[in-house]
Coordinates of C-alpha atoms in Angstrom, one line a residue:
Chain A
M1 CA 4.6 6.8 47.6
K2 CA 4.5 8.6 44.5
I3 CA 1.3 8.7 42.3
E4 CA 1.7 7.6 38.6
K5 CA -0.4 7.6 35.6
D6 CA -1.7 4.2 36.0
I7 CA -2.8 4.5 39.5
L8 CA -6.7 3.2 40.1
I9 CA -8.8 6.1 41.0
E10 CA -9.9 4.0 44.0
D11 CA -6.7 3.6 45.2
L12 CA -6.0 8.0 44.4
V13 CA -9.0 8.7 46.1
D14 CA -8.2 6.6 49.0
D15 CA -4.3 7.0 49.5
F16 CA -4.0 10.8 48.2
P17 CA -7.4 12.5 48.9
F18 CA -6.5 16.0 48.0
A19 CA -6.3 14.6 44.5
E20 CA -10.3 14.4 44.5
E21 CA -10.6 18.0 44.6
Y22 CA -7.5 19.2 42.3
L23 CA -9.0 16.9 39.5
R24 CA -12.8 17.8 39.7
V25 CA -11.9 21.4 39.1
K26 CA -10.1 20.3 35.9
G27 CA -13.5 19.0 35.0
I28 CA -12.3 15.1 36.1
K29 CA -14.9 13.9 38.3
C30 CA -13.2 10.7 40.8
I31 CA -16.6 10.1 42.8
R32 CA -19.9 9.5 41.3
C33 CA -22.6 8.7 43.1
G34 CA -20.4 8.5 46.0
E35 CA -18.5 5.8 44.4
P36 CA -15.2 6.4 43.4
I37 CA -15.2 5.8 39.2
W38 CA -13.2 2.6 37.5
G39 CA -10.0 2.9 35.9
T40 CA -6.8 4.6 36.2
L41 CA -5.6 8.4 36.2
E42 CA -5.0 8.3 32.5
D43 CA -7.9 6.4 31.9
A44 CA -9.7 9.1 33.5
C45 CA -7.8 12.1 31.9
K46 CA -8.4 10.8 28.2
E47 CA -11.9 10.2 28.7
K48 CA -11.7 14.3 29.3
G49 CA -9.5 14.9 26.2
F50 CA -6.3 15.4 27.7
T51 CA -3.1 14.5 26.0
D52 CA -0.3 12.8 26.8
D53 CA 1.8 15.6 27.7
A54 CA -1.2 17.4 29.8
I55 CA -1.6 14.0 32.2
N56 CA 2.1 14.4 32.4
D57 CA 1.5 18.0 33.9
I58 CA -1.1 16.9 35.7
I59 CA 0.9 13.9 37.3
V60 CA 3.9 16.3 38.2
E61 CA 1.6 18.7 39.9
L62 CA -0.4 16.1 42.0
N63 CA 3.1 14.8 43.0
E64 CA 4.3 18.3 44.2
I65 CA 1.0 19.1 45.9
N66 CA 2.0 15.9 47.9
Q67 CA 5.2 16.3 48.4
N68 CA 4.5 19.9 50.2
K69 CA 1.6 18.1 52.3
N70 CA 4.4 15.7 53.5
N71 CA 6.9 18.2 54.1
H72 CA 4.3 20.6 56.0
N73 CA 3.0 17.1 58.0
E74 CA 6.8 16.3 58.9
Q75 CA 7.7 20.2 59.8
N76 CA 4.7 19.8 62.5
N77 CA 5.6 16.5 63.8
Q78 CA 9.5 18.0 64.2
H79 CA 7.4 20.7 66.1
T80 CA 5.4 18.1 68.1
R81 CA 8.4 16.1 69.0
S82 CA 10.6 19.2 70.2
I83 CA 7.6 20.2 72.6
D84 CA 8.0 17.0 74.0
T85 CA 11.5 17.0 74.5
T86 CA 11.4 20.2 76.2
R87 CA 8.6 18.8 78.3
L88 CA 10.9 15.7 79.0
D89 CA 13.7 18.0 80.1
R90 CA 11.5 20.2 82.5
S91 CA 10.2 17.0 84.1
Chain B
M1 CA -34.0 -3.2 69.1
S2 CA -32.3 -1.4 72.7
K3 CA -31.7 2.1 72.6
T4 CA -28.5 1.9 72.1
I5 CA -27.0 -0.8 69.7
N6 CA -23.5 -2.9 70.9
I7 CA -21.6 -3.0 67.5
Q8 CA -19.2 -5.6 68.8
E9 CA -21.9 -8.1 69.9
V10 CA -23.7 -7.2 66.3
L11 CA -20.6 -8.5 64.7
T12 CA -19.9 -11.7 66.8
R13 CA -23.4 -12.6 66.1
L14 CA -23.2 -12.1 62.5
G15 CA -20.1 -14.4 62.7
L16 CA -17.7 -11.2 61.7
T17 CA -14.1 -11.4 62.9
E18 CA -11.3 -8.6 62.8
V19 CA -10.0 -9.6 59.5
N20 CA -12.4 -11.5 57.2
S21 CA -12.3 -13.0 54.0
G22 CA -13.9 -11.6 50.7
V23 CA -14.1 -14.7 48.9
S24 CA -16.8 -17.3 49.3
T25 CA -18.3 -19.7 46.7
G26 CA -21.5 -20.3 49.4
T27 CA -19.9 -22.2 52.6
Q28 CA -16.2 -22.4 51.7
W29 CA -14.3 -19.4 52.0
F30 CA -11.1 -18.5 50.4
D31 CA -7.7 -18.2 52.5
T32 CA -7.1 -14.8 50.4
E33 CA -3.9 -13.4 49.8
G34 CA -5.3 -9.9 48.6
K35 CA -5.1 -6.1 49.9
L36 CA -6.8 -5.5 53.2
N37 CA -9.7 -3.5 52.8
P38 CA -10.5 -1.9 56.3
S39 CA -14.0 -1.0 56.7
Y40 CA -14.6 2.1 58.8
S41 CA -17.8 3.7 60.2
P42 CA -19.2 7.2 58.9
V43 CA -20.9 7.1 62.3
D44 CA -17.7 7.4 64.4
G45 CA -14.4 7.0 61.9
S46 CA -13.7 3.5 63.7
L47 CA -12.4 0.9 62.3
I48 CA -15.2 -1.7 62.2
A49 CA -12.9 -4.6 60.8
S50 CA -11.4 -5.2 57.7
V51 CA -11.9 -7.4 54.5
K52 CA -8.8 -9.5 52.9
T53 CA -9.9 -9.1 49.4
A54 CA -9.6 -11.0 46.0
T55 CA -6.8 -11.8 43.6
L56 CA -7.2 -12.6 40.5
D57 CA -6.3 -16.2 41.0
D58 CA -9.3 -16.4 43.1
Y59 CA -11.6 -15.0 40.9
E60 CA -10.5 -17.4 38.4
K61 CA -11.4 -20.1 40.9
V62 CA -14.4 -19.0 42.0
I63 CA -15.6 -18.5 38.1
T64 CA -14.5 -22.4 37.6
T65 CA -16.7 -23.5 40.5
A66 CA -19.6 -21.2 39.5
Q67 CA -19.7 -22.7 36.1
S68 CA -19.3 -26.4 37.3
A69 CA -22.3 -25.4 39.9
F70 CA -24.6 -24.2 37.1
K71 CA -24.5 -27.4 35.2
E72 CA -26.2 -28.8 38.5
W73 CA -28.3 -25.5 39.5
K74 CA -30.1 -25.4 36.3
M75 CA -31.4 -28.9 36.3
T76 CA -32.9 -28.6 39.6
P77 CA -36.5 -27.9 39.3
A78 CA -37.5 -24.5 40.1
P79 CA -39.6 -24.8 42.9
I80 CA -36.8 -26.3 44.8
R81 CA -34.5 -23.5 43.7
A82 CA -37.2 -21.3 45.2
E83 CA -37.3 -23.4 48.3
V84 CA -34.1 -22.8 49.0
I85 CA -34.8 -18.7 48.3
R86 CA -37.6 -19.2 50.8
Q87 CA -35.8 -20.3 53.8
I88 CA -33.0 -17.5 52.9
G89 CA -36.0 -15.4 53.6
N90 CA -36.4 -16.7 56.8
A91 CA -33.0 -16.8 57.9
L92 CA -32.5 -13.0 57.2
R93 CA -35.9 -12.5 59.3
E94 CA -33.8 -14.2 62.2
A95 CA -30.7 -11.8 61.3
K96 CA -32.7 -8.7 60.3
D97 CA -32.1 -6.6 63.4
D98 CA -28.3 -7.4 63.6
L99 CA -27.8 -7.1 59.6
G100 CA -29.9 -3.7 59.7
A101 CA -27.5 -2.6 62.1
L102 CA -24.3 -3.5 60.6
V103 CA -25.8 -1.7 57.5
S104 CA -26.8 1.3 59.6
Y105 CA -23.1 1.4 61.0
E106 CA -21.4 0.8 57.7
M107 CA -23.5 2.6 55.7
G108 CA -24.6 5.5 57.6
K109 CA -28.3 5.0 57.0
I110 CA -30.5 5.3 60.3
F111 CA -31.6 1.9 61.8
V112 CA -34.9 1.9 60.8
E113 CA -34.1 2.4 57.0
G114 CA -31.4 0.0 57.5
A115 CA -33.3 -2.8 59.0
G116 CA -36.1 -1.4 56.1
E117 CA -33.3 -2.6 54.0
V118 CA -32.9 -6.2 55.1
Q119 CA -37.3 -6.4 55.0
E120 CA -36.9 -5.5 51.1
M121 CA -34.7 -8.7 51.1
I122 CA -37.1 -10.3 52.6
D123 CA -39.9 -9.6 50.5
I124 CA -37.7 -10.2 47.3
C125 CA -37.3 -13.7 48.6
D126 CA -40.9 -14.4 49.1
F127 CA -41.6 -12.8 45.7
A128 CA -39.3 -15.1 44.5
A129 CA -40.4 -18.3 46.2
G130 CA -44.1 -17.6 45.0
Q131 CA -43.2 -16.8 41.3
A132 CA -41.1 -19.6 40.6
R133 CA -44.0 -22.0 39.8
T134 CA -45.4 -18.9 37.5
M135 CA -42.1 -18.4 35.2
N136 CA -43.9 -19.4 32.0
G137 CA -43.8 -19.8 28.6
F138 CA -45.9 -19.4 25.2
N139 CA -47.8 -22.0 23.1
L140 CA -48.5 -20.4 20.0
Q141 CA -50.7 -21.5 17.1
S142 CA -48.3 -22.9 13.8
E143 CA -49.5 -22.3 10.7
R144 CA -47.8 -25.7 9.6
P145 CA -50.3 -29.1 10.2
M146 CA -49.3 -31.4 13.3
H147 CA -46.8 -28.6 14.6
R148 CA -46.3 -27.4 18.2
L149 CA -44.4 -24.1 18.3
M150 CA -43.8 -22.9 21.7
E151 CA -41.6 -20.2 23.4
Q152 CA -40.0 -21.2 26.9
Y153 CA -37.4 -19.9 29.1
Q154 CA -33.9 -21.5 30.0
P155 CA -31.7 -20.3 32.7
L156 CA -28.4 -18.0 31.3
G157 CA -25.6 -19.3 33.4
I158 CA -23.6 -17.1 36.0
V159 CA -24.8 -13.6 36.4
G160 CA -22.5 -10.8 37.8
I161 CA -24.3 -8.6 40.7
I162 CA -22.3 -5.1 40.7
S163 CA -23.9 -3.3 43.8
S164 CA -23.3 0.4 45.2
F165 CA -22.6 1.5 49.1
N166 CA -26.1 3.0 49.4
F167 CA -27.8 -0.1 49.1
P168 CA -25.1 -2.4 50.4
V169 CA -27.6 -5.5 50.7
A170 CA -30.7 -5.0 49.4
V171 CA -29.4 -4.9 45.8
W172 CA -27.6 -8.3 45.8
M173 CA -30.8 -9.9 46.6
W174 CA -33.2 -8.0 44.4
N175 CA -31.3 -9.6 41.5
A176 CA -29.6 -13.0 43.6
A177 CA -33.4 -14.2 44.5
L178 CA -34.8 -14.2 41.2
A179 CA -31.5 -15.3 39.1
I180 CA -31.3 -18.4 41.2
T181 CA -35.0 -19.0 41.3
A182 CA -34.4 -18.6 37.8
G183 CA -31.4 -21.4 37.7
D184 CA -28.6 -19.4 37.4
V185 CA -25.7 -19.0 39.9
V186 CA -24.6 -15.6 41.0
L187 CA -21.6 -13.5 41.7
W188 CA -21.5 -10.7 43.6
K189 CA -19.3 -8.0 43.8
P190 CA -20.3 -5.6 46.5
S191 CA -19.0 -1.9 46.9
S192 CA -15.7 -1.7 48.5
K193 CA -16.8 0.7 50.7
T194 CA -19.4 -1.6 52.5
P195 CA -17.6 -4.9 52.2
L196 CA -19.0 -6.2 55.8
T197 CA -22.3 -6.0 55.6
A198 CA -21.7 -8.4 51.8
V199 CA -19.7 -10.7 54.2
A200 CA -22.2 -10.4 57.0
S201 CA -25.1 -11.4 54.1
H202 CA -23.3 -14.3 52.8
K203 CA -22.6 -15.6 56.7
I204 CA -26.5 -15.8 56.8
I205 CA -27.5 -17.8 54.3
E206 CA -24.6 -20.3 54.7
K207 CA -26.4 -22.3 57.1
V208 CA -29.3 -22.8 54.6
L209 CA -27.1 -23.8 51.7
R210 CA -25.7 -26.4 54.0
D211 CA -28.8 -27.5 55.1
N212 CA -30.3 -28.0 51.5
N213 CA -27.1 -28.9 49.8
V214 CA -26.7 -26.6 47.4
P215 CA -24.0 -27.0 45.2
E216 CA -20.8 -24.7 45.9
G217 CA -20.4 -22.3 43.4
V218 CA -24.1 -21.0 43.8
F219 CA -23.9 -18.2 45.5
N220 CA -20.7 -16.4 45.0
L221 CA -18.7 -13.5 46.7
V222 CA -15.8 -11.7 45.7
I223 CA -14.7 -8.2 46.8
G224 CA -11.9 -7.0 44.7
R225 CA -10.4 -3.5 43.4
S226 CA -11.6 -2.8 39.8
S227 CA -7.7 -4.1 39.4
V228 CA -9.2 -7.6 40.1
M229 CA -12.8 -7.0 39.6
G230 CA -13.1 -4.5 37.1
D231 CA -12.8 -4.2 33.0
N232 CA -11.7 -8.1 33.3
F233 CA -14.9 -9.1 34.6
L234 CA -17.1 -7.1 32.4
D235 CA -15.2 -8.7 29.8
D236 CA -15.1 -12.3 30.9
K237 CA -17.5 -14.2 28.1
R238 CA -18.4 -16.3 31.0
V239 CA -20.5 -14.2 32.4
P240 CA -23.4 -13.6 29.9
L241 CA -25.2 -11.4 32.4
I242 CA -24.0 -8.3 34.8
S243 CA -26.8 -6.2 36.7
M244 CA -24.7 -3.2 37.7
T245 CA -26.4 -0.4 40.3
G246 CA -24.2 2.6 40.6
S247 CA -23.2 5.8 38.5
T248 CA -23.9 6.8 35.1
A249 CA -20.2 6.9 35.0
I250 CA -19.3 3.4 36.0
G251 CA -22.4 2.1 34.2
K252 CA -21.2 3.8 31.0
R253 CA -18.1 1.7 31.2
V254 CA -20.2 -1.9 31.8
G255 CA -22.1 -1.2 29.0
E256 CA -19.3 -0.6 26.8
H257 CA -17.2 -3.5 27.9
V258 CA -20.5 -6.2 28.2
G259 CA -21.9 -4.6 24.9
K260 CA -18.9 -5.2 22.5
R261 CA -18.8 -9.2 23.5
L262 CA -22.6 -8.7 23.3
G263 CA -23.4 -9.9 26.6
K264 CA -26.4 -8.9 28.3
T265 CA -26.6 -5.9 30.9
I266 CA -29.1 -4.7 33.5
L267 CA -28.3 -1.2 34.3
E268 CA -29.9 0.8 37.2
L269 CA -27.8 4.0 36.9
G270 CA -28.1 7.8 38.5
G271 CA -31.1 9.8 39.0
N272 CA -32.1 13.3 39.1
N273 CA -35.8 13.0 40.5
A274 CA -37.8 15.8 40.9
V275 CA -41.6 16.4 42.2
I276 CA -44.0 18.3 41.2
V277 CA -46.2 20.3 43.3
T278 CA -49.2 22.1 41.3
P279 CA -51.8 24.6 43.1
K280 CA -53.8 21.5 43.4
A281 CA -51.9 19.7 45.7
N282 CA -52.7 18.6 49.3
I283 CA -49.9 21.4 50.1
N284 CA -49.0 19.5 53.9
M285 CA -48.7 15.9 52.2
A286 CA -46.7 16.9 49.4
L287 CA -44.4 18.7 52.3
M288 CA -44.4 15.6 54.4
S289 CA -43.5 13.0 51.4
T290 CA -40.9 15.7 50.1
V291 CA -39.3 16.2 52.8
F292 CA -38.2 12.3 53.1
G293 CA -37.4 12.2 49.8
T294 CA -34.8 14.7 49.9
V295 CA -33.0 14.2 53.3
G296 CA -33.9 10.3 54.1
T297 CA -30.5 8.4 54.2
A298 CA -28.9 11.7 54.0
G299 CA -30.0 12.0 50.3
Q300 CA -27.8 9.1 49.0
R301 CA -30.7 7.1 47.5
C302 CA -30.7 6.8 43.9
T303 CA -34.3 8.2 44.1
S304 CA -33.7 10.6 46.8
T305 CA -35.6 14.1 45.5
R306 CA -33.4 16.2 43.8
R307 CA -35.5 19.0 42.5
I308 CA -38.8 20.1 43.5
I309 CA -40.9 22.5 40.6
L310 CA -43.3 24.5 42.3
H311 CA -46.0 26.3 40.8
E312 CA -45.3 30.3 41.5
D313 CA -48.8 30.6 43.3
I314 CA -47.8 28.5 45.8
Y315 CA -43.7 28.6 45.7
D316 CA -43.2 31.0 48.8
D317 CA -45.7 29.3 50.9
F318 CA -44.2 25.6 49.9
K319 CA -41.0 27.0 50.8
E320 CA -41.6 28.6 54.2
K321 CA -43.1 25.1 55.1
M322 CA -40.0 23.8 53.8
V323 CA -37.8 25.9 55.7
N324 CA -39.9 25.4 58.7
A325 CA -39.9 21.2 58.6
Y326 CA -35.7 21.8 58.0
K327 CA -35.1 23.6 61.1
K328 CA -37.5 21.0 63.2
L329 CA -34.9 18.2 61.8
K330 CA -31.8 19.6 62.6
S331 CA -31.8 18.5 66.0
K332 CA -32.6 14.9 64.5
I333 CA -28.9 14.9 62.6
G334 CA -26.6 12.5 64.9
S335 CA -25.7 8.7 65.0
P336 CA -28.0 6.8 63.1
I337 CA -27.8 3.9 65.3
N338 CA -29.3 6.1 67.9
P339 CA -33.3 5.8 67.1
D340 CA -34.0 9.4 68.1
N341 CA -32.2 10.7 65.2
L342 CA -33.6 10.9 61.3
I343 CA -30.5 12.1 59.3
G344 CA -27.3 10.1 59.8
P345 CA -23.8 11.1 58.4
L346 CA -22.6 11.3 54.6
H347 CA -20.7 8.4 53.5
D348 CA -17.3 9.6 54.0
I349 CA -15.0 12.9 53.4
H350 CA -15.6 13.0 49.4
A351 CA -19.4 12.7 50.1
V352 CA -19.0 16.1 52.2
N353 CA -17.0 17.5 49.5
Q354 CA -19.6 16.9 46.7
F355 CA -22.0 18.6 49.0
K356 CA -19.9 21.6 49.9
Y357 CA -18.8 22.0 45.7
A358 CA -22.9 21.5 44.6
I359 CA -23.3 24.8 47.2
E360 CA -21.0 26.7 46.1
Q361 CA -22.0 26.0 41.8
V362 CA -24.9 26.8 42.8
Q363 CA -24.5 30.1 44.1
K364 CA -21.9 30.7 41.3
E365 CA -24.7 30.3 38.7
G366 CA -27.0 32.1 40.3
G367 CA -28.7 30.6 42.8
K368 CA -29.8 31.3 46.5
I369 CA -29.3 29.0 49.4
V370 CA -32.0 29.5 51.4
Y371 CA -31.3 26.8 54.6
G372 CA -28.4 24.7 55.5
G373 CA -25.3 23.5 54.1
E374 CA -23.1 23.5 57.0
V375 CA -21.0 20.8 58.0
L376 CA -21.4 20.0 61.7
E377 CA -18.9 20.2 64.7
G378 CA -18.3 19.2 67.7
K379 CA -19.4 16.7 69.7
G380 CA -20.6 13.9 68.3
F381 CA -19.5 15.2 64.9
E382 CA -15.7 14.7 65.0
T383 CA -15.7 12.6 62.1
G384 CA -16.9 15.7 59.6
T385 CA -19.3 13.7 57.9
Y386 CA -22.3 14.9 59.0
V387 CA -24.1 18.2 57.3
V388 CA -27.0 20.0 57.4
P389 CA -29.6 19.4 54.5
C390 CA -29.6 22.3 52.2
I391 CA -32.2 23.8 50.2
A392 CA -31.3 26.0 47.4
E393 CA -33.1 28.0 44.6
A394 CA -31.9 27.6 41.3
K395 CA -33.1 27.3 37.5
N396 CA -33.3 24.0 35.9
E397 CA -30.7 24.5 33.1
F398 CA -27.4 25.4 35.7
E399 CA -25.2 22.7 35.1
I400 CA -25.2 21.7 38.7
V401 CA -29.3 21.0 38.5
Q402 CA -28.1 18.6 35.7
E403 CA -25.9 16.7 37.5
E404 CA -26.7 14.4 40.4
T405 CA -25.0 15.1 43.7
F406 CA -25.2 12.5 46.1
A407 CA -25.8 14.2 49.0
P408 CA -29.1 16.0 50.7
I409 CA -29.3 19.4 48.6
V410 CA -32.3 20.4 46.7
Y411 CA -33.2 22.5 44.3
L412 CA -36.5 24.7 44.3
I413 CA -37.4 25.3 40.5
K414 CA -40.2 27.6 39.9
Y415 CA -42.9 27.0 37.3
S416 CA -46.1 29.2 35.9
G417 CA -48.6 28.5 33.8
D418 CA -50.3 24.6 33.4
V419 CA -48.8 21.6 34.5
E420 CA -47.5 20.8 31.0
N421 CA -44.6 23.3 31.8
A422 CA -43.8 21.5 35.1
I423 CA -43.3 17.9 33.2
A424 CA -41.2 20.0 30.6
I425 CA -38.8 21.3 33.3
N426 CA -39.0 17.7 35.0
N427 CA -37.9 15.6 31.5
D428 CA -35.3 18.1 31.0
V429 CA -32.5 16.7 32.4
P430 CA -30.3 13.7 31.4
Q431 CA -31.6 11.0 33.9
G432 CA -34.6 9.3 34.3
L433 CA -35.1 7.5 36.9
S434 CA -38.0 9.0 39.2
S435 CA -40.7 11.3 39.3
A436 CA -44.2 12.8 41.0
I437 CA -46.6 14.8 41.3
F438 CA -48.4 16.3 43.7
T439 CA -52.0 17.3 42.8
Q440 CA -56.0 16.3 43.9
D441 CA -56.7 17.2 40.1
M442 CA -57.4 14.3 38.1
Q443 CA -56.3 16.0 34.6
E444 CA -52.9 16.9 36.0
A445 CA -52.3 13.3 37.3
E446 CA -53.5 11.5 34.2
K447 CA -51.3 13.6 32.0
F448 CA -48.5 13.2 34.2
Y449 CA -48.1 9.3 33.8
S450 CA -49.5 9.6 30.3
A451 CA -47.6 9.4 26.8
M452 CA -47.2 13.3 27.5
G453 CA -45.6 13.2 30.8
S454 CA -42.7 12.0 32.9
D455 CA -40.3 10.5 31.1
C456 CA -39.1 8.4 33.9
G457 CA -38.9 4.8 35.0
I458 CA -41.3 5.9 37.8
A459 CA -44.0 8.3 37.8
N460 CA -45.8 8.6 40.9
V461 CA -48.9 10.7 42.1
N462 CA -49.4 11.7 45.8
A463 CA -45.9 10.1 46.6
G464 CA -42.6 10.6 46.5
T465 CA -40.4 9.6 44.4
S466 CA -38.1 7.5 46.6
G467 CA -39.6 4.2 49.0
A468 CA -40.1 1.6 45.9
E469 CA -41.6 -1.7 46.4
I470 CA -40.1 -4.5 44.9
G471 CA -43.3 -5.8 43.4
G472 CA -42.8 -3.0 40.5
A473 CA -40.3 -2.8 38.1
F474 CA -37.1 -0.5 39.9
G475 CA -35.2 1.4 37.1
G476 CA -35.4 4.3 34.7
E477 CA -34.6 5.9 31.2
K478 CA -31.9 7.5 29.4
E479 CA -28.8 7.9 31.4
T480 CA -30.7 5.8 34.1
G481 CA -29.4 3.2 32.0
G482 CA -32.8 1.4 31.0
G483 CA -32.8 -2.0 33.1
R484 CA -35.2 -2.9 35.6
E485 CA -34.6 -4.9 38.7
S486 CA -37.9 -6.7 40.5
G487 CA -41.2 -6.0 39.5
S488 CA -43.8 -8.8 37.9
D489 CA -41.6 -9.8 34.6
A490 CA -38.2 -9.4 35.9
W491 CA -37.5 -13.0 36.0
K492 CA -37.4 -13.0 32.3
V493 CA -34.1 -10.9 32.4
Y494 CA -32.5 -13.1 34.0
M495 CA -33.3 -16.3 31.5
R496 CA -32.7 -16.7 27.8
R497 CA -35.7 -17.1 25.1
Q498 CA -36.0 -20.1 23.1
T499 CA -38.8 -21.1 20.6
T500 CA -39.4 -24.7 19.7
T501 CA -41.0 -26.6 17.2
V502 CA -42.1 -29.9 17.4
N503 CA -43.4 -32.0 14.2
Y504 CA -45.8 -34.4 15.0
S505 CA -46.7 -35.1 11.5
S506 CA -45.1 -37.8 9.1
D507 CA -44.2 -34.7 6.5
L508 CA -42.2 -31.9 6.4
P509 CA -43.6 -28.7 5.6
L510 CA -41.6 -25.5 5.8
A511 CA -43.0 -22.3 6.8
Q512 CA -44.4 -19.5 4.7
G513 CA -45.1 -22.7 1.9
I514 CA -41.9 -22.8 0.6
K515 CA -41.4 -26.0 -1.2
F516 CA -38.1 -27.4 -1.7
D517 CA -38.6 -31.0 -3.1
L518 CA -35.6 -32.6 -4.2
D519 CA -37.3 -34.7 -6.9

């Protein structure tokens, strides 16, 4: 699943929890009073004065982080599977 | 309540199943096609159950049903409407332990606070039921002979209620009990973080609605994401009043959207609540009260104490006592459904991140952590949502102190000189919800709640910032939004004011002595 500019902040923080910290560092606070703010990622960025180009950069970066996380998880899964295979072979 | 609560039995008694509809018009539940919203407990990370959220079609059907119900409900006499509310209060009494347990398990507050929240629902039902016969208007003296001038209050229509996760059921009833008695119908959008307590609450009132032949569409529930229950709801002219409890960020959005169509709002938003402790305070009282204010509901109340403004003469002593009290509390952090515990978890991992961020920021700005701040690990804390409440020394002007962090972190701020200096610090934040002073000195107390005093909606003396009663108006100023829920005349907000002049003479005199003769 890719992050698009029209993703709801509610969905963003649920499905891509790392995005909350990434955006907070940029001054965009997705969680207020314990609840995600309303509106889309684009709305939240624009409210903080980000230009269209800057928003696109944010989206590219968020997707890169997500891809790296997925790759990392995939590697971990493969590693786990190979351990399981070894165990099976030995038995 | 027994020491261990069997949540499965609680869910069954409340009529909840593995998957529940999130849309109701009172006794009828919709077979929705919306996205599934799973609800995980912050207590142990378990999936409690799921709710099927609303679609835009569902929303439209609910609004139409509500409009139709309003036509009938507004013509039902107020004392009869209030009788339904009285019976709802009784139904809640019967379900108090079960709903309180679910509030605790789904939200994370300790069981006694969960049950206390249900008690607030009961209290407002009693309050509204009694008030039904006293919702009055005015008869005024007309300047024209044989004329009667009066002001009266009429029902408004559909009242939208948007509530937050930290008080997942009480906020609904604070609004609904008064609005329904006033002749309105209500449409509730609860937090999608605590959908099950909302469904359970509606199931509790179902029998009362059926027994009293209440029209379908008087009590409505629509659980949906902001794509279904967001700006479209705020922009909907069929909803004349939206009452919203939550963050200032969402409140500004609500104010902007509803304001554009000149609708009405009740906004109960963020707080940055301070307690002033003067050298003339009963220190032990101040200590006990502020400890509850800072760690109660794990610092996730709108009225949680965020700042303690201490006079320099008592600063070190109070700090030491506070640290000792916090040390004692550490062994009482754990599952909120275990009655031995006093502090439950934060609601989710995002809340933990906010907590960690505040701790990092206050130190970056020059503050000092005096106690706590750790995220607990190990048996019973596997969710990563249990934290040790934090005490930090800070200055009021720090950016992080000016913000509301929805977690158990409290800032100790030193003042010197007279109480006026402490009041200035109290007021020097963007929010204005709750405030308190601890002093035995009558002049200090009077200054605090006078026009030169606290600028907050709530200004207590020798009582903490949290723990409001439904008899007093609840809400605050500045970025807290200015709205008031509950309280003596809160019913007026849910009604429209109408002035009527009745001429029982045979002449047509105009006001201000204006003559308008055709001959």
